PDB file of C-alpha atoms and ligand atoms in Angstrom:
ATOM      1  CA  MET A  87      18.004  -5.443  11.652  1.00 33.00           C
ATOM      2  CA  ARG A  88      15.687  -2.575  12.242  1.00 36.00           C
ATOM      3  CA  TYR A  89      16.616   0.861  11.056  1.00 41.00           C
ATOM      4  CA  LEU A  90      13.592   3.045  11.108  1.00 44.00           C
ATOM      5  CA  ILE A  91      10.600   3.083  13.289  1.00 45.00           C
ATOM      6  CA  PRO A  92       7.213   3.877  11.849  1.00 47.00           C
ATOM      7  CA  ILE A  93       5.522   6.576  13.791  1.00 47.00           C
ATOM      8  CA  VAL A  94       1.831   6.725  13.307  1.00 48.00           C
ATOM      9  CA  LEU A  95      -0.052   9.419  15.105  1.00 46.00           C
ATOM     10  CA  PHE A  96      -3.714   9.118  15.777  1.00 47.00           C
ATOM     11  CA  ILE A  97      -5.780  12.081  16.682  1.00 48.00           C
ATOM     12  CA  ALA A  98      -9.343  11.145  17.348  1.00 46.00           C
ATOM     13  CA  GLN A  99     -11.736  14.004  17.025  1.00 44.00           C
ATOM     14  CA  THR A 100     -14.158  13.076  19.717  1.00 44.00           C
ATOM     15  CA  GLY A 101     -15.102  15.986  21.940  1.00 45.00           C
ATOM     16  CA  MET A 102     -16.276  14.664  25.269  1.00 44.00           C
ATOM     17  CA  ALA A 103     -17.337  16.116  28.551  1.00 49.00           C
ATOM     18  CA  GLN A 104     -14.713  16.423  31.179  1.00 75.00           C
ATOM     19  CA  THR A 105     -14.193  18.194  34.442  1.00 86.00           C
ATOM     20  CA  ILE A 106     -12.070  21.326  34.828  1.00 90.00           C
ATOM     21  CA  ALA A 107      -9.561  19.211  36.770  1.00 89.00           C
ATOM     22  CA  GLU A 108      -9.283  16.895  33.767  1.00 87.00           C
ATOM     23  CA  CYS A 109      -8.796  19.882  31.457  1.00 88.00           C
ATOM     24  CA  LYS A 110      -6.048  21.133  33.765  1.00 90.00           C
ATOM     25  CA  HIS A 111      -4.419  17.736  33.809  1.00 88.00           C
ATOM     26  CA  ARG A 112      -4.448  17.671  30.008  1.00 84.00           C
ATOM     27  CA  PHE A 113      -3.028  21.188  29.845  1.00 87.00           C
ATOM     28  CA  ASP A 114      -0.259  20.563  32.408  1.00 88.00           C
ATOM     29  CA  LYS A 115       0.742  17.189  31.070  1.00 84.00           C
ATOM     30  CA  TYR A 116       0.538  17.645  27.326  1.00 82.00           C
ATOM     31  CA  LEU A 117       0.050  21.229  26.210  1.00 85.00           C
ATOM     32  CA  ASN A 118       2.030  23.572  28.421  1.00 86.00           C
ATOM     33  CA  LEU A 119       5.530  22.542  27.429  1.00 80.00           C
ATOM     34  CA  LYS A 120       8.066  24.047  29.846  1.00 84.00           C
ATOM     35  CA  GLY A 121       5.460  26.540  31.023  1.00 87.00           C
ATOM     36  CA  ALA A 122       5.308  28.248  27.604  1.00 85.00           C
ATOM     37  CA  LEU A 123       1.569  28.847  27.874  1.00 88.00           C
ATOM     38  CA  SER A 124       1.262  29.624  31.576  1.00 90.00           C
ATOM     39  CA  ASP A 125       0.551  33.280  30.784  1.00 89.00           C
ATOM     40  CA  ARG A 126      -2.273  32.309  28.471  1.00 90.00           C
ATOM     41  CA  VAL A 127      -4.464  30.075  30.574  1.00 91.00           C
ATOM     42  CA  GLN A 128      -5.675  30.218  34.149  1.00 93.00           C
ATOM     43  CA  PHE A 129      -7.401  27.407  35.979  1.00 94.00           C
ATOM     44  CA  GLU A 130      -9.721  27.803  38.939  1.00 95.00           C
ATOM     45  CA  ASN A 131     -11.911  25.228  40.657  1.00 91.00           C
ATOM     46  CA  ASN A 132     -14.960  25.691  38.503  1.00 92.00           C
ATOM     47  CA  ALA A 133     -13.563  27.181  35.291  1.00 93.00           C
ATOM     48  CA  PHE A 134     -10.614  27.749  33.043  1.00 92.00           C
ATOM     49  CA  TYR A 135      -9.870  31.064  31.400  1.00 93.00           C
ATOM     50  CA  ILE A 136      -8.099  32.099  28.234  1.00 91.00           C
ATOM     51  CA  LEU A 137      -6.061  35.245  28.918  1.00 91.00           C
ATOM     52  CA  ASN A 138      -5.365  38.114  26.547  1.00 89.00           C
ATOM     53  CA  ASP A 139      -1.973  39.692  25.805  1.00 87.00           C
ATOM     54  CA  LYS A 140      -2.201  41.694  29.032  1.00 91.00           C
ATOM     55  CA  LYS A 141      -2.842  38.489  30.992  1.00 91.00           C
ATOM     56  CA  GLU A 142      -6.450  39.496  31.650  1.00 94.00           C
ATOM     57  CA  LYS A 143      -9.246  36.955  31.537  1.00 94.00           C
ATOM     58  CA  GLU A 144     -10.865  37.041  28.130  1.00 93.00           C
ATOM     59  CA  PHE A 145     -12.901  33.862  27.749  1.00 93.00           C
ATOM     60  CA  ALA A 146     -14.212  31.427  30.338  1.00 93.00           C
ATOM     61  CA  VAL A 147     -15.273  27.813  30.183  1.00 92.00           C
ATOM     62  CA  TYR A 148     -17.238  26.763  33.276  1.00 93.00           C
ATOM     63  CA  THR A 149     -17.670  23.177  34.457  1.00 90.00           C
ATOM     64  CA  ASN A 150     -21.195  22.715  33.154  1.00 90.00           C
ATOM     65  CA  GLU A 151     -20.217  24.160  29.756  1.00 91.00           C
ATOM     66  CA  THR A 152     -17.349  21.851  28.840  1.00 87.00           C
ATOM     67  CA  LYS A 153     -19.376  19.267  26.961  1.00 84.00           C
ATOM     68  CA  VAL A 154     -21.505  21.650  24.918  1.00 86.00           C
ATOM     69  CA  LEU A 155     -18.568  23.944  24.154  1.00 87.00           C
ATOM     70  CA  ALA A 156     -16.313  21.045  23.179  1.00 82.00           C
ATOM     71  CA  ASP A 157     -19.024  19.836  20.798  1.00 81.00           C
ATOM     72  CA  PHE A 158     -19.602  23.338  19.523  1.00 84.00           C
ATOM     73  CA  PHE A 159     -15.920  23.997  18.814  1.00 82.00           C
ATOM     74  CA  GLU A 160     -15.730  20.715  16.983  1.00 76.00           C
ATOM     75  CA  ASN A 161     -18.796  21.254  14.841  1.00 76.00           C
ATOM     76  CA  SER A 162     -18.784  24.880  13.847  1.00 78.00           C
ATOM     77  CA  SER A 163     -16.932  27.165  11.498  1.00 79.00           C
ATOM     78  CA  LEU A 164     -14.206  29.520  12.653  1.00 81.00           C
ATOM     79  CA  THR A 165     -16.541  32.463  12.036  1.00 86.00           C
ATOM     80  CA  GLU A 166     -19.187  30.966  14.327  1.00 87.00           C
ATOM     81  CA  GLN A 167     -16.574  30.211  16.945  1.00 87.00           C
ATOM     82  CA  ALA A 168     -15.141  33.724  16.809  1.00 89.00           C
ATOM     83  CA  LYS A 169     -18.633  35.129  17.246  1.00 90.00           C
ATOM     84  CA  LEU A 170     -19.319  32.986  20.282  1.00 91.00           C
ATOM     85  CA  TYR A 171     -15.895  33.728  21.764  1.00 91.00           C
ATOM     86  CA  LYS A 172     -16.588  37.442  21.597  1.00 91.00           C
ATOM     87  CA  LEU A 173     -20.214  37.323  22.724  1.00 92.00           C
ATOM     88  CA  LYS A 174     -19.708  34.922  25.584  1.00 93.00           C
ATOM     89  CA  GLY A 175     -16.460  36.269  26.973  1.00 94.00           C
ATOM     90  CA  LEU A 176     -16.575  35.643  30.714  1.00 95.00           C
ATOM     91  CA  ASN A 177     -20.353  35.180  30.909  1.00 95.00           C
ATOM     92  CA  LYS A 178     -21.864  31.943  32.105  1.00 95.00           C
ATOM     93  CA  LEU A 179     -24.212  30.384  29.604  1.00 93.00           C
ATOM     94  CA  SER A 180     -27.687  29.664  30.973  1.00 92.00           C
ATOM     95  CA  LYS A 181     -29.265  26.238  30.545  1.00 91.00           C
ATOM     96  CA  LYS A 182     -31.425  27.680  27.803  1.00 91.00           C
ATOM     97  CA  GLN A 183     -28.413  29.101  25.950  1.00 90.00           C
ATOM     98  CA  LEU A 184     -26.543  25.807  26.265  1.00 89.00           C
ATOM     99  CA  ASP A 185     -29.533  23.913  24.905  1.00 87.00           C
ATOM    100  CA  SER A 186     -29.914  26.240  21.968  1.00 86.00           C
ATOM    101  CA  LEU A 187     -26.175  26.046  21.237  1.00 84.00           C
ATOM    102  CA  ALA A 188     -26.410  22.251  21.196  1.00 79.00           C
ATOM    103  CA  MET A 189     -29.317  22.451  18.783  1.00 78.00           C
ATOM    104  CA  THR A 190     -27.526  24.630  16.243  1.00 73.00           C
ATOM    105  CA  MET A 191     -24.699  22.161  15.756  1.00 68.00           C
ATOM    106  CA  ASN A 192     -24.556  19.724  12.916  1.00 62.00           C
ATOM    107  CA  ASP A 193     -24.078  16.051  13.584  1.00 63.00           C
ATOM    108  CA  ASP A 194     -21.064  15.598  11.362  1.00 63.00           C
ATOM    109  CA  SER A 195     -18.731  14.534  14.118  1.00 62.00           C
ATOM    110  CA  LYS A 196     -20.972  11.820  15.486  1.00 68.00           C
ATOM    111  CA  LEU A 197     -19.786   8.344  14.692  1.00 74.00           C
ATOM    112  CA  PRO A 198     -22.030   6.467  12.295  1.00 78.00           C
ATOM    113  CA  LYS A 199     -23.897   3.468  13.684  1.00 78.00           C
ATOM    114  CA  PRO A 200     -21.694   0.355  13.696  1.00 76.00           C
ATOM    115  CA  ASN A 201     -22.201  -1.954  10.770  1.00 75.00           C
ATOM    116  CA  SER A 202     -21.449  -5.586  11.410  1.00 77.00           C
ATOM    117  CA  SER A 203     -20.060  -6.408   7.958  1.00 87.00           C
ATOM    118  CA  LYS A 204     -17.919  -3.262   7.655  1.00 90.00           C
ATOM    119  CA  PRO A 205     -16.891  -1.993  11.055  1.00 90.00           C
ATOM    120  CA  LEU A 206     -15.565   1.362   9.808  1.00 93.00           C
ATOM    121  CA  GLN A 207     -18.530   2.110   7.564  1.00 92.00           C
ATOM    122  CA  ASN A 208     -18.693   5.849   6.775  1.00 90.00           C
ATOM    123  CA  ILE A 209     -16.072   6.847   9.267  1.00 92.00           C
ATOM    124  CA  ARG A 210     -14.008   9.693   7.827  1.00 93.00           C
ATOM    125  CA  ILE A 211     -10.272   9.318   8.194  1.00 94.00           C
ATOM    126  CA  ALA A 212      -7.630  11.791   7.024  1.00 95.00           C
ATOM    127  CA  ILE A 213      -4.109  10.519   6.527  1.00 96.00           C
ATOM    128  CA  ASP A 214      -1.078  12.764   6.348  1.00 96.00           C
ATOM    129  CA  PRO A 215       1.995  11.070   4.871  1.00 97.00           C
ATOM    130  CA  GLY A 216       4.807  13.120   6.419  1.00 95.00           C
ATOM    131  CA  HIS A 217       7.222  15.083   4.157  1.00 96.00           C
ATOM    132  CA  PHE A 218       7.024  14.929   0.376  1.00 95.00           C
ATOM    133  CA  SER A 219      10.202  13.741  -1.335  1.00 93.00           C
ATOM    134  CA  SER A 220      10.121  10.311  -2.865  1.00 92.00           C
ATOM    135  CA  ASN A 221      13.620  10.229  -4.289  1.00 91.00           C
ATOM    136  CA  TYR A 222      17.056  10.835  -2.920  1.00 89.00           C
ATOM    137  CA  GLU A 223      17.771  13.971  -4.963  1.00 89.00           C
ATOM    138  CA  ASP A 224      14.647  15.818  -3.868  1.00 89.00           C
ATOM    139  CA  SER A 225      14.887  14.597  -0.297  1.00 90.00           C
ATOM    140  CA  LYS A 226      18.176  16.436   0.192  1.00 90.00           C
ATOM    141  CA  VAL A 227      16.190  19.656   0.610  1.00 92.00           C
ATOM    142  CA  GLU A 228      14.144  18.169   3.445  1.00 92.00           C
ATOM    143  CA  GLY A 229      17.065  16.190   4.822  1.00 89.00           C
ATOM    144  CA  LYS A 230      14.756  13.219   5.316  1.00 90.00           C
ATOM    145  CA  TYR A 231      16.734  10.286   4.006  1.00 88.00           C
ATOM    146  CA  VAL A 232      19.218   7.725   5.239  1.00 85.00           C
ATOM    147  CA  LYS A 233      21.929   5.922   3.395  1.00 84.00           C
ATOM    148  CA  LEU A 234      22.833   2.596   4.916  1.00 81.00           C
ATOM    149  CA  VAL A 235      26.242   1.511   3.772  1.00 80.00           C
ATOM    150  CA  ASN A 236      27.545  -1.991   4.097  1.00 76.00           C
ATOM    151  CA  GLU A 237      31.165  -1.383   5.052  1.00 72.00           C
ATOM    152  CA  LYS A 238      32.329  -4.609   3.453  1.00 73.00           C
ATOM    153  CA  SER A 239      31.036  -3.965  -0.026  1.00 68.00           C
ATOM    154  CA  ARG A 240      30.430  -0.257  -0.190  1.00 57.00           C
ATOM    155  CA  LYS A 241      28.956   0.176  -3.606  1.00 62.00           C
ATOM    156  CA  LYS A 242      26.827  -2.914  -3.883  1.00 66.00           C
ATOM    157  CA  ASP A 243      24.919  -2.779  -0.657  1.00 74.00           C
ATOM    158  CA  THR A 244      24.115   0.856  -0.078  1.00 82.00           C
ATOM    159  CA  ILE A 245      20.461   1.207   0.726  1.00 84.00           C
ATOM    160  CA  THR A 246      18.811   4.595   0.468  1.00 88.00           C
ATOM    161  CA  LEU A 247      15.609   5.197   2.337  1.00 90.00           C
ATOM    162  CA  VAL A 248      13.611   8.349   1.797  1.00 94.00           C
ATOM    163  CA  GLU A 249      11.133   9.112   4.535  1.00 94.00           C
ATOM    164  CA  GLY A 250       8.645  10.917   2.306  1.00 96.00           C
ATOM    165  CA  GLN A 251       8.450   7.832   0.107  1.00 96.00           C
ATOM    166  CA  LEU A 252       8.041   5.444   3.017  1.00 95.00           C
ATOM    167  CA  THR A 253       5.269   7.516   4.546  1.00 96.00           C
ATOM    168  CA  PHE A 254       3.485   7.804   1.213  1.00 97.00           C
ATOM    169  CA  LEU A 255       3.633   4.064   0.538  1.00 97.00           C
ATOM    170  CA  THR A 256       2.509   3.321   4.089  1.00 96.00           C
ATOM    171  CA  ALA A 257      -0.401   5.706   3.615  1.00 97.00           C
ATOM    172  CA  GLN A 258      -1.448   3.878   0.440  1.00 97.00           C
ATOM    173  CA  VAL A 259      -1.474   0.516   2.194  1.00 97.00           C
ATOM    174  CA  LEU A 260      -3.310   1.934   5.189  1.00 97.00           C
ATOM    175  CA  LYS A 261      -5.852   3.707   2.988  1.00 98.00           C
ATOM    176  CA  ASN A 262      -6.711   0.465   1.188  1.00 98.00           C
ATOM    177  CA  MET A 263      -7.021  -1.455   4.434  1.00 97.00           C
ATOM    178  CA  LEU A 264      -9.292   1.160   5.966  1.00 97.00           C
ATOM    179  CA  GLU A 265     -11.440   1.429   2.850  1.00 97.00           C
ATOM    180  CA  GLU A 266     -11.931  -2.331   2.834  1.00 96.00           C
ATOM    181  CA  GLN A 267     -13.449  -1.882   6.274  1.00 94.00           C
ATOM    182  CA  GLY A 268     -15.814   0.796   4.969  1.00 94.00           C
ATOM    183  CA  ALA A 269     -13.945   3.957   5.975  1.00 95.00           C
ATOM    184  CA  LYS A 270     -13.838   7.062   3.793  1.00 96.00           C
ATOM    185  CA  VAL A 271     -10.257   8.141   3.506  1.00 97.00           C
ATOM    186  CA  ILE A 272      -8.456  11.199   2.176  1.00 97.00           C
ATOM    187  CA  LEU A 273      -4.733  11.904   1.996  1.00 97.00           C
ATOM    188  CA  SER A 274      -3.177  15.308   2.554  1.00 97.00           C
ATOM    189  CA  ARG A 275      -1.081  14.752  -0.589  1.00 97.00           C
ATOM    190  CA  ASN A 276      -2.172  12.465  -3.352  1.00 93.00           C
ATOM    191  CA  LYS A 277       0.856  11.660  -5.450  1.00 95.00           C
ATOM    192  CA  GLU A 278       4.341  10.491  -4.758  1.00 94.00           C
ATOM    193  CA  ASN A 279       6.914  13.257  -4.548  1.00 94.00           C
ATOM    194  CA  MET A 280       4.178  15.880  -4.442  1.00 96.00           C
ATOM    195  CA  THR A 281       3.596  18.461  -1.757  1.00 97.00           C
ATOM    196  CA  ALA A 282       0.146  19.246  -0.401  1.00 97.00           C
ATOM    197  CA  PHE A 283      -0.095  21.848  -3.202  1.00 97.00           C
ATOM    198  CA  ASN A 284      -0.260  19.039  -5.770  1.00 96.00           C
ATOM    199  CA  GLN A 285       3.120  19.905  -7.224  1.00 96.00           C
ATOM    200  CA  THR A 286       6.710  19.079  -6.402  1.00 96.00           C
ATOM    201  CA  TYR A 287       8.665  21.487  -4.258  1.00 96.00           C
ATOM    202  CA  ASN A 288      10.905  22.177  -7.265  1.00 96.00           C
ATOM    203  CA  ASP A 289       7.921  23.279  -9.312  1.00 97.00           C
ATOM    204  CA  TRP A 290       6.469  25.264  -6.449  1.00 97.00           C
ATOM    205  CA  TYR A 291       9.784  27.074  -6.096  1.00 97.00           C
ATOM    206  CA  LYS A 292      10.025  27.738  -9.807  1.00 97.00           C
ATOM    207  CA  TYR A 293       6.459  28.710 -10.636  1.00 97.00           C
ATOM    208  CA  ARG A 294       4.552  29.612  -7.513  1.00 97.00           C
ATOM    209  CA  ARG A 295       6.976  31.002  -4.975  1.00 97.00           C
ATOM    210  CA  ASN A 296       6.886  34.620  -6.172  1.00 97.00           C
ATOM    211  CA  LYS A 297       3.125  34.723  -6.370  1.00 97.00           C
ATOM    212  CA  VAL A 298       2.764  33.344  -2.854  1.00 97.00           C
ATOM    213  CA  LEU A 299       5.316  35.688  -1.302  1.00 97.00           C
ATOM    214  CA  ASP A 300       3.873  38.691  -3.147  1.00 97.00           C
ATOM    215  CA  SER A 301       0.384  37.930  -2.006  1.00 97.00           C
ATOM    216  CA  LEU A 302       1.435  37.407   1.617  1.00 96.00           C
ATOM    217  CA  LYS A 303       3.220  40.731   1.515  1.00 96.00           C
ATOM    218  CA  GLN A 304       0.137  42.371   0.099  1.00 96.00           C
ATOM    219  CA  LYS A 305      -2.019  40.882   2.859  1.00 93.00           C
ATOM    220  CA  LYS A 306       0.558  42.162   5.344  1.00 91.00           C
ATOM    221  CA  GLU A 307       1.230  38.661   6.597  1.00 89.00           C
ATOM    222  CA  LEU A 308       4.872  39.221   5.661  1.00 93.00           C
ATOM    223  CA  ASP A 309       6.648  42.449   6.532  1.00 92.00           C
ATOM    224  CA  ASP A 310       8.893  44.156   3.976  1.00 95.00           C
ATOM    225  CA  ASP A 311      12.173  43.011   5.474  1.00 95.00           C
ATOM    226  CA  LYS A 312      11.218  39.386   5.711  1.00 95.00           C
ATOM    227  CA  TYR A 313       9.722  39.507   2.240  1.00 97.00           C
ATOM    228  CA  LYS A 314      12.968  40.821   0.759  1.00 96.00           C
ATOM    229  CA  ILE A 315      15.002  38.173   2.539  1.00 96.00           C
ATOM    230  CA  LEU A 316      12.736  35.304   1.519  1.00 97.00           C
ATOM    231  CA  LYS A 317      12.651  36.461  -2.106  1.00 96.00           C
ATOM    232  CA  GLN A 318      16.423  36.046  -2.306  1.00 96.00           C
ATOM    233  CA  PHE A 319      16.584  32.653  -0.709  1.00 97.00           C
ATOM    234  CA  PRO A 320      17.674  29.649  -2.735  1.00 96.00           C
ATOM    235  CA  LYS A 321      15.553  26.520  -2.683  1.00 95.00           C
ATOM    236  CA  GLU A 322      17.023  24.874   0.419  1.00 95.00           C
ATOM    237  CA  LYS A 323      17.018  27.981   2.542  1.00 96.00           C
ATOM    238  CA  LEU A 324      13.487  28.911   1.611  1.00 97.00           C
ATOM    239  CA  PHE A 325      12.314  25.441   2.520  1.00 97.00           C
ATOM    240  CA  TRP A 326      13.530  25.772   6.100  1.00 96.00           C
ATOM    241  CA  ALA A 327      12.701  29.443   6.521  1.00 96.00           C
ATOM    242  CA  PHE A 328       9.239  29.365   5.020  1.00 97.00           C
ATOM    243  CA  PHE A 329       7.919  26.459   2.999  1.00 97.00           C
ATOM    244  CA  ARG A 330       8.029  23.789   5.683  1.00 95.00           C
ATOM    245  CA  ASP A 331       5.517  25.541   7.952  1.00 92.00           C
ATOM    246  CA  TYR A 332       3.581  27.031   5.068  1.00 95.00           C
ATOM    247  CA  GLU A 333       2.919  23.629   3.546  1.00 96.00           C
ATOM    248  CA  LEU A 334       2.039  22.131   6.919  1.00 93.00           C
ATOM    249  CA  LEU A 335      -0.779  24.656   7.206  1.00 90.00           C
ATOM    250  CA  GLU A 336      -2.098  23.516   3.829  1.00 95.00           C
ATOM    251  CA  ARG A 337      -2.138  19.923   5.054  1.00 95.00           C
ATOM    252  CA  ALA A 338      -4.009  20.930   8.202  1.00 88.00           C
ATOM    253  CA  LYS A 339      -6.463  22.982   6.157  1.00 90.00           C
ATOM    254  CA  LYS A 340      -7.224  20.054   3.846  1.00 94.00           C
ATOM    255  CA  MET A 341      -7.641  17.628   6.705  1.00 91.00           C
ATOM    256  CA  ASN A 342      -9.749  19.944   8.852  1.00 83.00           C
ATOM    257  CA  SER A 343     -12.095  20.775   6.018  1.00 86.00           C
ATOM    258  CA  TYR A 344     -12.863  17.054   5.749  1.00 89.00           C
ATOM    259  CA  TYR A 345     -14.039  17.001   9.392  1.00 84.00           C
ATOM    260  CA  PRO A 346     -12.353  13.651   9.972  1.00 87.00           C
ATOM    261  CA  HIS A 347     -13.383  11.426  12.857  1.00 86.00           C
ATOM    262  CA  LEU A 348      -9.763  10.412  12.992  1.00 87.00           C
ATOM    263  CA  SER A 349      -6.515  11.860  11.662  1.00 88.00           C
ATOM    264  CA  VAL A 350      -3.445   9.745  11.096  1.00 91.00           C
ATOM    265  CA  ILE A 351      -0.064  11.392  10.639  1.00 91.00           C
ATOM    266  CA  ILE A 352       2.715   9.116   9.469  1.00 92.00           C
ATOM    267  CA  HIS A 353       6.437   9.604  10.068  1.00 90.00           C
ATOM    268  CA  TYR A 354       9.422   7.340  10.387  1.00 88.00           C
ATOM    269  CA  ASN A 355      11.667   8.418  13.214  1.00 81.00           C
ATOM    270  CA  VAL A 356      14.795   6.823  14.530  1.00 75.00           C
ATOM    271  CA  ASP A 357      13.939   7.144  18.184  1.00 72.00           C
ATOM    272  CA  ASP A 358      12.288   9.507  20.620  1.00 69.00           C
ATOM    273  CA  LYS A 359      15.086  12.091  20.302  1.00 71.00           C
ATOM    274  CA  ASN A 360      15.257  11.900  16.516  1.00 69.00           C
ATOM    275  CA  SER A 361      18.640  13.619  16.628  1.00 73.00           C
ATOM    276  CA  PRO A 362      21.367  12.875  14.103  1.00 72.00           C
ATOM    277  CA  TRP A 363      22.547   9.311  14.375  1.00 73.00           C
ATOM    278  CA  THR A 364      25.100   7.190  12.624  1.00 75.00           C
ATOM    279  CA  THR A 365      24.256   3.570  13.225  1.00 75.00           C
ATOM    280  CA  ALA A 366      21.228   1.376  12.822  1.00 73.00           C
ATOM    281  CA  SER A 367      19.068   0.844  15.876  1.00 75.00           C
ATOM    282  CA  GLN A 368      17.626  -2.275  17.445  1.00 79.00           C
ATOM    283  CA  ARG A 369      15.112  -0.217  19.348  1.00 78.00           C
ATOM    284  CA  ASN A 370      11.478  -0.267  18.477  1.00 78.00           C
ATOM    285  CA  ASN A 371       9.665   2.860  19.548  1.00 75.00           C
ATOM    286  CA  SER A 372       6.263   4.316  19.062  1.00 74.00           C
ATOM    287  CA  MET A 373       5.732   7.997  19.634  1.00 72.00           C
ATOM    288  CA  CYS A 374       2.448   9.635  20.338  1.00 69.00           C
ATOM    289  CA  PHE A 375       1.859  13.334  19.811  1.00 66.00           C
ATOM    290  CA  ILE A 376      -1.025  15.173  21.369  1.00 64.00           C
ATOM    291  CA  SER A 377      -2.812  17.680  19.188  1.00 65.00           C
ATOM    292  CA  GLY A 378      -2.692  21.324  20.203  1.00 67.00           C
ATOM    293  CA  ALA A 379       0.999  22.041  20.165  1.00 70.00           C
ATOM    294  CA  PHE A 380       0.743  25.797  20.312  1.00 78.00           C
ATOM    295  CA  GLY A 381       3.480  28.165  21.381  1.00 78.00           C
ATOM    296  CA  THR A 382       2.988  31.631  22.851  1.00 77.00           C
ATOM    297  CA  LYS A 383       3.501  33.306  19.467  1.00 79.00           C
ATOM    298  CA  ASP A 384       0.868  31.138  17.812  1.00 80.00           C
ATOM    299  CA  LEU A 385      -1.755  32.402  20.209  1.00 81.00           C
ATOM    300  CA  ALA A 386      -1.438  35.937  18.885  1.00 79.00           C
ATOM    301  CA  LYS A 387      -3.606  34.740  15.994  1.00 81.00           C
ATOM    302  CA  PRO A 388      -7.320  34.731  16.921  1.00 80.00           C
ATOM    303  CA  ALA A 389      -8.018  31.557  14.943  1.00 81.00           C
ATOM    304  CA  ASN A 390      -5.317  29.669  16.828  1.00 83.00           C
ATOM    305  CA  LYS A 391      -6.782  30.839  20.106  1.00 82.00           C
ATOM    306  CA  LEU A 392     -10.060  29.203  19.142  1.00 83.00           C
ATOM    307  CA  HIS A 393      -8.350  25.949  18.184  1.00 81.00           C
ATOM    308  CA  PHE A 394      -6.413  26.068  21.415  1.00 82.00           C
ATOM    309  CA  THR A 395      -9.512  26.584  23.548  1.00 81.00           C
ATOM    310  CA  PHE A 396     -11.016  23.542  21.916  1.00 77.00           C
ATOM    311  CA  THR A 397      -7.870  21.514  22.498  1.00 77.00           C
ATOM    312  CA  ILE A 398      -7.884  22.109  26.243  1.00 75.00           C
ATOM    313  CA  GLY A 399     -11.563  21.335  26.524  1.00 67.00           C
ATOM    314  CA  LYS A 400     -11.713  18.127  24.612  1.00 62.00           C
ATOM    315  CA  THR A 401     -10.600  14.604  25.297  1.00 47.00           C
ATOM    316  CA  SER A 402      -8.734  12.695  22.655  1.00 43.00           C
ATOM    317  CA  SER A 403      -9.703   9.097  22.826  1.00 37.00           C
ATOM    318  CA  ALA A 404      -9.570   5.927  20.853  1.00 32.00           C
ATOM    319  CA  ILE A 405     -12.215   5.957  18.205  1.00 31.00           C
ATOM    320  CA  ARG A 406     -13.856   2.687  19.237  1.00 29.00           C
ATOM    321  CA  ASN A 407     -12.719  -0.664  20.464  1.00 26.00           C
ATOM    322  CA  TYR A 408     -13.031  -3.144  17.651  1.00 27.00           C
TER     323      TYR A 408
HETATM  324 ZN1   ZN B 611       9.251  12.773   9.648  1.00 63.35          ZN
END
């Protein structure tokens, strides 16, 4: 009997040229969920535009620029991207400017030459084992566990599965398999039951929580009211109100700084709805998520706007056919 379905997400980081129509297709089909981003992007025949808060055009990507800009956004720092975003604005880049932009990029994202004995030689892969708990007690905070009870012999046959443990063990197996093929692999969290901050959530809550909240307040990333509320929250509440997203950013930061050719995010979901369920399932699903899941609020942050621009302009594709 099957109970859980492994969900492995692949995000290949291969920026490739595409037409504006293809960018629009990508945006409509995958990125603009229920029209949430319609006020942020405008497509015309020969360009797409990122709009500012007043819905005015702020940055343009023209047909002949898609390839170079996709490569640039993939192979440059946020500071360089912010500079280009501001300087370029709605201007069209000349051939000379495009050429010089192409020349300034590093070659980190290019796939290494295939090696016949080790087909993944030197390919960088980042794996994110979803969640962090590896035991039932800790997983109660995340709510990522199932208890399967055999009705006939209740005590004997109860099986407890903790998603954070399954994803971590899967990541270990996958890492070894990929390394055998020559890949260079990192994990977003390196030990069982640990968060991406290299400590358990319990320890983070005990020893680091106040420091983090204080510093965010100081940097004005948390306003006074929210700060006061979060400071009072017990462990479970703070997890849902703050830590979950905060830790996810740390995972993304780690993975991005590795410039992976491919990212793999592992979860075990019940089905495509993943809503509360009470019985085991015979279904066998695979889910695929497309990178770039930004909401309107996210785009208030300049850095997210840059990531988002890149997401529309690139094509995710399989890394290679082996
Ligand atoms: Zn999950």
